[in-house]
mmCIF file of C-alpha atoms in Angstrom:
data_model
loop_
_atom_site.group_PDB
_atom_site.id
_atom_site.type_symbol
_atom_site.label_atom_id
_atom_site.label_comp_id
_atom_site.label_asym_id
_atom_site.label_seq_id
_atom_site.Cartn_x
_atom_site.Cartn_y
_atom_site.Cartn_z
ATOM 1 C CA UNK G 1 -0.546 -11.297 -29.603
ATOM 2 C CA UNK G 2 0.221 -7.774 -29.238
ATOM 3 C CA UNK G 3 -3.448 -7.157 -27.253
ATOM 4 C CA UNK G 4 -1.792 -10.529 -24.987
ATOM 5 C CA UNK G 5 1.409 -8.549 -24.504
ATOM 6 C CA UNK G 6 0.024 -4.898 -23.331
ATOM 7 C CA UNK G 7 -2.538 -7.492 -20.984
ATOM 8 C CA UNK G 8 0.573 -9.082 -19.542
ATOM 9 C CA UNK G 9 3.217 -6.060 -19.202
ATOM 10 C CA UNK G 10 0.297 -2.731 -18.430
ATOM 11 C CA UNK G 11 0.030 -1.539 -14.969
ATOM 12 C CA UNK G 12 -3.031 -2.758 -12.777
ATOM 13 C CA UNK G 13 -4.661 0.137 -11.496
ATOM 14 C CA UNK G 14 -8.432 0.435 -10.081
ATOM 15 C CA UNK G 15 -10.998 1.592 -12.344
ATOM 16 C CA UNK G 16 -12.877 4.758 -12.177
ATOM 17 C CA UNK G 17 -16.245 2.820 -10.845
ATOM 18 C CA UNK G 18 -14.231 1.941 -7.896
ATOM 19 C CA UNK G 19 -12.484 5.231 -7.363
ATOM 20 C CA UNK G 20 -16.296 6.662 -7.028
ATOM 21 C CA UNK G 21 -17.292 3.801 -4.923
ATOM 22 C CA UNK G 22 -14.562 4.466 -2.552
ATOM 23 C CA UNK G 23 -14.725 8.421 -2.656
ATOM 24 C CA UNK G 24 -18.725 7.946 -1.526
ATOM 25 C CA UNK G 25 -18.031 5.646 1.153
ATOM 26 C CA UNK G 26 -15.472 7.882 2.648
ATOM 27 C CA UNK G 27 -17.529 11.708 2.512
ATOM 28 C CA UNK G 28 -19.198 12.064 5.303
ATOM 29 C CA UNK G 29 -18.443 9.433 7.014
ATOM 30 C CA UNK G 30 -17.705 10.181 10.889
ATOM 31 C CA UNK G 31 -16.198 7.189 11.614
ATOM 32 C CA UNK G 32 -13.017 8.551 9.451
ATOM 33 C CA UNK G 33 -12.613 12.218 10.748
ATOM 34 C CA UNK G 34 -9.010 12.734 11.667
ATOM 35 C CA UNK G 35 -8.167 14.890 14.053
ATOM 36 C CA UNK G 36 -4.440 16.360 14.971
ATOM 37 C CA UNK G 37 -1.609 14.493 15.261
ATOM 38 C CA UNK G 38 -3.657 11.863 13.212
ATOM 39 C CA UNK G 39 -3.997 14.441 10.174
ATOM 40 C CA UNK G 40 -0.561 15.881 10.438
ATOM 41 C CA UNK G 41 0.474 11.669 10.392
ATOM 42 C CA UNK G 42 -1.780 11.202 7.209
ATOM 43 C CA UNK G 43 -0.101 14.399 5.304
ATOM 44 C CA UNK G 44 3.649 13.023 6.208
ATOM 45 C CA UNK G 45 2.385 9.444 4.896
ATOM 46 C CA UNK G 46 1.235 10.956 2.324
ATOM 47 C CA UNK G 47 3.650 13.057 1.519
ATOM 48 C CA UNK G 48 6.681 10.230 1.459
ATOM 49 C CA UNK G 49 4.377 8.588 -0.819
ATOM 50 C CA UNK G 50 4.509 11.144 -3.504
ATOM 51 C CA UNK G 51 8.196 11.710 -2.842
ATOM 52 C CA UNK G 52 9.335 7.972 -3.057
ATOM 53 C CA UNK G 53 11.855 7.957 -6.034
ATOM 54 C CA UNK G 54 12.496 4.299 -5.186
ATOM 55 C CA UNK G 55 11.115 1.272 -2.718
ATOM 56 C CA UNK G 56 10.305 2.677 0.432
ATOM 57 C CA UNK G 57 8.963 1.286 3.935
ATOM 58 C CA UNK G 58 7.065 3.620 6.013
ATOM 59 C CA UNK G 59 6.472 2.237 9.702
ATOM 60 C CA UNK G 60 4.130 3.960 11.777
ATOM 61 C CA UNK G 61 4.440 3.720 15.384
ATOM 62 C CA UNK G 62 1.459 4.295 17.972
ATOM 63 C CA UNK G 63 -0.089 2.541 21.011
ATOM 64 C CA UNK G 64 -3.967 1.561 21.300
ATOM 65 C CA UNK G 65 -6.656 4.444 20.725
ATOM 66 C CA UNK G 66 -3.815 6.795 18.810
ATOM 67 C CA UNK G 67 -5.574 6.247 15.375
ATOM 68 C CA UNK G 68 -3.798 3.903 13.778
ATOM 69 C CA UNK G 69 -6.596 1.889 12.038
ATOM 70 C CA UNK G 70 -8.409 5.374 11.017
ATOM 71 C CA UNK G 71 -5.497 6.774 9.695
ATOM 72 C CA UNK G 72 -4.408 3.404 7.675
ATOM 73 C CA UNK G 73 -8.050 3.665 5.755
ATOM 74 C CA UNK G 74 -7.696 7.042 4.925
ATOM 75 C CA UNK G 75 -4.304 6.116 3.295
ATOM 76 C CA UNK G 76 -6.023 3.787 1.520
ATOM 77 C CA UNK G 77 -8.779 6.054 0.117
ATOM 78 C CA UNK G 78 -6.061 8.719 -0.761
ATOM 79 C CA UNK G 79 -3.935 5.976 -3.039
ATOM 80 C CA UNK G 80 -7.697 4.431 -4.523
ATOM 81 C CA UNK G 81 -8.495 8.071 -5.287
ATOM 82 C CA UNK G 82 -4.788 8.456 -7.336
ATOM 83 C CA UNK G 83 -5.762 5.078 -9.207
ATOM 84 C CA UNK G 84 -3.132 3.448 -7.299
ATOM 85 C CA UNK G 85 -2.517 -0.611 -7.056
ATOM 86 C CA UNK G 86 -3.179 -0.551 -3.972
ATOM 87 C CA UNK G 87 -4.364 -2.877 -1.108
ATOM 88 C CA UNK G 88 -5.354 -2.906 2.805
ATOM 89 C CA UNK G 89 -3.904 -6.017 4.654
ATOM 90 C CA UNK G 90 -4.698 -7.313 8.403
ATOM 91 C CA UNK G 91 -3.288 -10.278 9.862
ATOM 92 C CA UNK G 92 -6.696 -10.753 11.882
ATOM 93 C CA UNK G 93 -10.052 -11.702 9.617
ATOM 94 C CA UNK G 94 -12.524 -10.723 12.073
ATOM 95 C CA UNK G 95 -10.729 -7.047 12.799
ATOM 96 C CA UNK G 96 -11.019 -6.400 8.712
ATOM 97 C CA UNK G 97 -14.355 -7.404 8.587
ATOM 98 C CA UNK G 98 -15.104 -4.964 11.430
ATOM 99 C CA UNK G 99 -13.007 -1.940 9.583
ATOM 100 C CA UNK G 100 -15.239 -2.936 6.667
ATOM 101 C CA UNK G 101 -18.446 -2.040 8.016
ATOM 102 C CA UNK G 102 -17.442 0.952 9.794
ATOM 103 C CA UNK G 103 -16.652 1.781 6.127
ATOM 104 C CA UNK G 104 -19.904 0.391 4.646
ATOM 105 C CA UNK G 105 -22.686 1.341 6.901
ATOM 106 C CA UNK G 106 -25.654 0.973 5.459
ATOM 107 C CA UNK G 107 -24.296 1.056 1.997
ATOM 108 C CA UNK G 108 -24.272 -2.960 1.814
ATOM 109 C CA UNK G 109 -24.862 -2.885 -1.893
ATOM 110 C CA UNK G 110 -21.217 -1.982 -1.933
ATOM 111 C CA UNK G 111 -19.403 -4.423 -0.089
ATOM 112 C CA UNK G 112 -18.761 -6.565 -3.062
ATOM 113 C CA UNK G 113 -17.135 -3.732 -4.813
ATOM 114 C CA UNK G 114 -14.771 -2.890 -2.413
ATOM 115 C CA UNK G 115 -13.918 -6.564 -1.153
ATOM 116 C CA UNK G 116 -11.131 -6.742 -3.222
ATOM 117 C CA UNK G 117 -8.676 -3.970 -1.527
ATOM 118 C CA UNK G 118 -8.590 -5.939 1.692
ATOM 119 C CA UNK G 119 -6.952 -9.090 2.359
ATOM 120 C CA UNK G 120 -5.054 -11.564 4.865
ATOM 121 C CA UNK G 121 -1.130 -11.104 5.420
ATOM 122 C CA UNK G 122 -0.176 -14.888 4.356
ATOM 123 C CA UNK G 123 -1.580 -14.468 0.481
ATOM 124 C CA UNK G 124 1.424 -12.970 -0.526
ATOM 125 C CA UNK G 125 4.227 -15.812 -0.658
ATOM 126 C CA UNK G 126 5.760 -16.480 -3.807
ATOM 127 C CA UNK G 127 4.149 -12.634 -5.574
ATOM 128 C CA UNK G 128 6.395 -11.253 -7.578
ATOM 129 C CA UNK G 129 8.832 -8.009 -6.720
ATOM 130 C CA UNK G 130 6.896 -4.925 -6.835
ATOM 131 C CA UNK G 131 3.305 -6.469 -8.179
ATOM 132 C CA UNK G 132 1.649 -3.159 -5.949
ATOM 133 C CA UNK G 133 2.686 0.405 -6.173
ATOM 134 C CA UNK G 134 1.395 0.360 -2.576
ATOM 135 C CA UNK G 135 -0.002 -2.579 0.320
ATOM 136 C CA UNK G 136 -1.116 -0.512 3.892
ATOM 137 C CA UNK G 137 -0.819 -3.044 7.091
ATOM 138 C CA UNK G 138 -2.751 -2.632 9.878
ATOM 139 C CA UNK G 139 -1.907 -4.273 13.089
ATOM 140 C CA UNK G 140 1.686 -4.857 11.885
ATOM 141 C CA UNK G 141 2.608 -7.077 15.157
ATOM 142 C CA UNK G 142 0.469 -9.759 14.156
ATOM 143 C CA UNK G 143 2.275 -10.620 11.050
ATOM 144 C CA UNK G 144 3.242 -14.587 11.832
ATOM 145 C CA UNK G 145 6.594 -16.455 10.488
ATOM 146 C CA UNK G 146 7.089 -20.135 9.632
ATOM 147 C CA UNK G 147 4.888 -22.664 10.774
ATOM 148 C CA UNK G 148 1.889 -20.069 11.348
ATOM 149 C CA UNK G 149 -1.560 -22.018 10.201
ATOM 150 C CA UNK G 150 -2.077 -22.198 6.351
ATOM 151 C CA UNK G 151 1.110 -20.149 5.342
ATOM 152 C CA UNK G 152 3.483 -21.638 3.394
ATOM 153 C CA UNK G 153 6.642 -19.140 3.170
ATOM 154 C CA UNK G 154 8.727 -18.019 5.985
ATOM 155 C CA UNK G 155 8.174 -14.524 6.834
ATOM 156 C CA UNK G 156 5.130 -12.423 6.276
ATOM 157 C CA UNK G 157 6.969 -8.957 6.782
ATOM 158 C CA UNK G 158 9.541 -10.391 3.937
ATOM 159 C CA UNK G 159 6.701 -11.325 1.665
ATOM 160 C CA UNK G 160 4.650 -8.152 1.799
ATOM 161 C CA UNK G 161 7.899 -5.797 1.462
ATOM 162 C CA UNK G 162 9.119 -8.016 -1.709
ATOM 163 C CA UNK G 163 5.498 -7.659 -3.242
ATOM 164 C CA UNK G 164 5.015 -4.134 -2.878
ATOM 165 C CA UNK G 165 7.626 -0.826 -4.278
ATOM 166 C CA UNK G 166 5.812 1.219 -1.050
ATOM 167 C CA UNK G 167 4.539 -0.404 2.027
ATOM 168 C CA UNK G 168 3.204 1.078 4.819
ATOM 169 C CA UNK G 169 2.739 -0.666 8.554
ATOM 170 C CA UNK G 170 0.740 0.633 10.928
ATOM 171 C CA UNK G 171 2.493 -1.388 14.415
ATOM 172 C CA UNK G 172 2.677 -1.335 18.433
ATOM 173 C CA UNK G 173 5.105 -3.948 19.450
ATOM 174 C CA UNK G 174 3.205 -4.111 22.736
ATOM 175 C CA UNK G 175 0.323 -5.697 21.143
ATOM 176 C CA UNK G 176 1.815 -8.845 20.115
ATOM 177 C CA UNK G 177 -1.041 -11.888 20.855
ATOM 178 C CA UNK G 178 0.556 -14.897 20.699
ATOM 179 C CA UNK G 179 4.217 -16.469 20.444
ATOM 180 C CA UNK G 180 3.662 -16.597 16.740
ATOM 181 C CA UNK G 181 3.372 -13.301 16.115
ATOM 182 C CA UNK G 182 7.119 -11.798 14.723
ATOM 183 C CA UNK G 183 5.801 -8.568 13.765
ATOM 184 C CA UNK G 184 8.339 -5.542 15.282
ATOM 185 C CA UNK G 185 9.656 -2.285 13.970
ATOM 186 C CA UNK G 186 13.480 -3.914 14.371
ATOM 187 C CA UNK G 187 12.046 -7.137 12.501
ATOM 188 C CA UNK G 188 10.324 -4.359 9.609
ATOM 189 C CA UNK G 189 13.679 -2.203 9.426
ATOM 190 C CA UNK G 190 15.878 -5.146 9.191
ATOM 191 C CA UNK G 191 14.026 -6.889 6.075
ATOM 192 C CA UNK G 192 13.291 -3.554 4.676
ATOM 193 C CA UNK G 193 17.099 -3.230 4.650
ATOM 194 C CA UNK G 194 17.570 -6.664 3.487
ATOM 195 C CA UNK G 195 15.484 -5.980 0.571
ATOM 196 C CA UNK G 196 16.956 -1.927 -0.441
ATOM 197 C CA UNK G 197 13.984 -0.456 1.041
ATOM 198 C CA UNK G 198 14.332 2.847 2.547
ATOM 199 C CA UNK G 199 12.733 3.331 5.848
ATOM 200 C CA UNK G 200 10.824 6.272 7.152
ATOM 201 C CA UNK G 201 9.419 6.048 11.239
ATOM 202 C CA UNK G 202 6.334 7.967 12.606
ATOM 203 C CA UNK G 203 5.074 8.037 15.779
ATOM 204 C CA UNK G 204 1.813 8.438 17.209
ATOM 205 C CA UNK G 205 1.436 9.180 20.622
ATOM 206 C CA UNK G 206 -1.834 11.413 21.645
ATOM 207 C CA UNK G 207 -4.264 9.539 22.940
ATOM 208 C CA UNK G 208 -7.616 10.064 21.195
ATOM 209 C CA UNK G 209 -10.052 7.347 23.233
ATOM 210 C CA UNK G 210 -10.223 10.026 25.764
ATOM 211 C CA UNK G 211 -10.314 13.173 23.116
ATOM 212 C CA UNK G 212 -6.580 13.324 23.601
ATOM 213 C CA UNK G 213 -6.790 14.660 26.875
ATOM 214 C CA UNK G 214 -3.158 14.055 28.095
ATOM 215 C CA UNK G 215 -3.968 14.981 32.131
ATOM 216 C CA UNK G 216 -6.691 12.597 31.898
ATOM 217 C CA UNK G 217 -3.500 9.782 30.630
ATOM 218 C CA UNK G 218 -1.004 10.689 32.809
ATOM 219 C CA UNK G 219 -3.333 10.304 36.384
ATOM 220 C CA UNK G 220 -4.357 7.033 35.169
ATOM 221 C CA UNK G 221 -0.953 6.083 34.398
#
């Protein structure tokens, strides 16, 4: 009974096999160099991180080709490496599976190691407060509501904030797909409030598809 109890009230945190199976899919990888305003970004996450005292919601603002999805990853790696309850959600199954492979390369053999750290935003209904130290959200605006296909709660953003004492969305409120899409930084900042999260706002704004080369943004805008 008392093996049952430390099973039941111990902390979930990744083993050491994964920590190395993470750590030698990220060195040397190219595909997750950051560069700039994207590093400074990952030290500030990274930094509020360490800092948080109590629940916290981090929202990080940036349009397409800022680094948004890079930098998310690399958050992840950096909580994996701390042995952190962690886990990398997107709304959209084929965009994670993409990410994934980008991560993988030719290193399939290790796919089914690291499946379990990414997963869909509707899994999360009915998880009790604070089951992860941390859950990273890509593409933010795509987080649906009520009535969205195979989720049963009401609000995804709710959900994920209630399950998690630090959460971190990566979001462009332009981006939003469809009507069923509620994900915005009010939307975040209001249930984060709702729920005695305190909120922290970054923004990304160099544009890196072009190797940040502002003049070359501003004459085609």
């Amino acid at each position: 009974m008392d093996i049952l109890y430390e099973i039941e009230h111990g902390r979930i945190r990744p083993s050491m096999a994964l920590v190395d199976c993470v750590d030698s899919l990220f060195t040397g990888n190219d595909e997750f160099i950051l560069l700039d305003e994207q590093a400074v970004a990952y030290n500030t996450i990274c930094r509020e991180i360490d800092l948080a005292g109590q629940k916290k919601t981090i929202i990080v603002k940036g349009g397409p080709g800022t680094g948004k999805s890079i930098i998310s990853f690399k958050v992840l790696h950096q909580l994996i490496d701390k042995r952190m309850n962690a886990k990398f959600i997107a709304p959209n199954e084929a965009f994670r599976e993409v990410m994934v492979k980008k991560l993988i390369g030719s290193k399939v053999d290790k796919a089914k190691n690291i499946k379990p750290l990414f997963g869909g935003s509707g899994t999360f209904y009915g998880a009790p407060q604070n089951t992860y130290d941390v859950l990273v959200v890509d593409e933010a605006h795509r987080l649906k509501g009520k009535g969205a296909y195979m989720y049963q709660g009401d609000n995804q953003i709710q959900d994920i904030i209630h399950a998690s004492r630090l959460n971190v969305f990566f979001i462009d409120d332009t981006q939003k797909v469809v009507p069923a899409d509620i994900g915005s930084v009010a939307e975040i900042r209001r249930i984060a409030e709702s729920e005695r999260s305190e909120v922290v706002e970054i923004e990304l704004k160099a544009q890196f598809r072009c190797s940040g080369a502002e003049g070359f943004v501003n004459w085609v805008t």
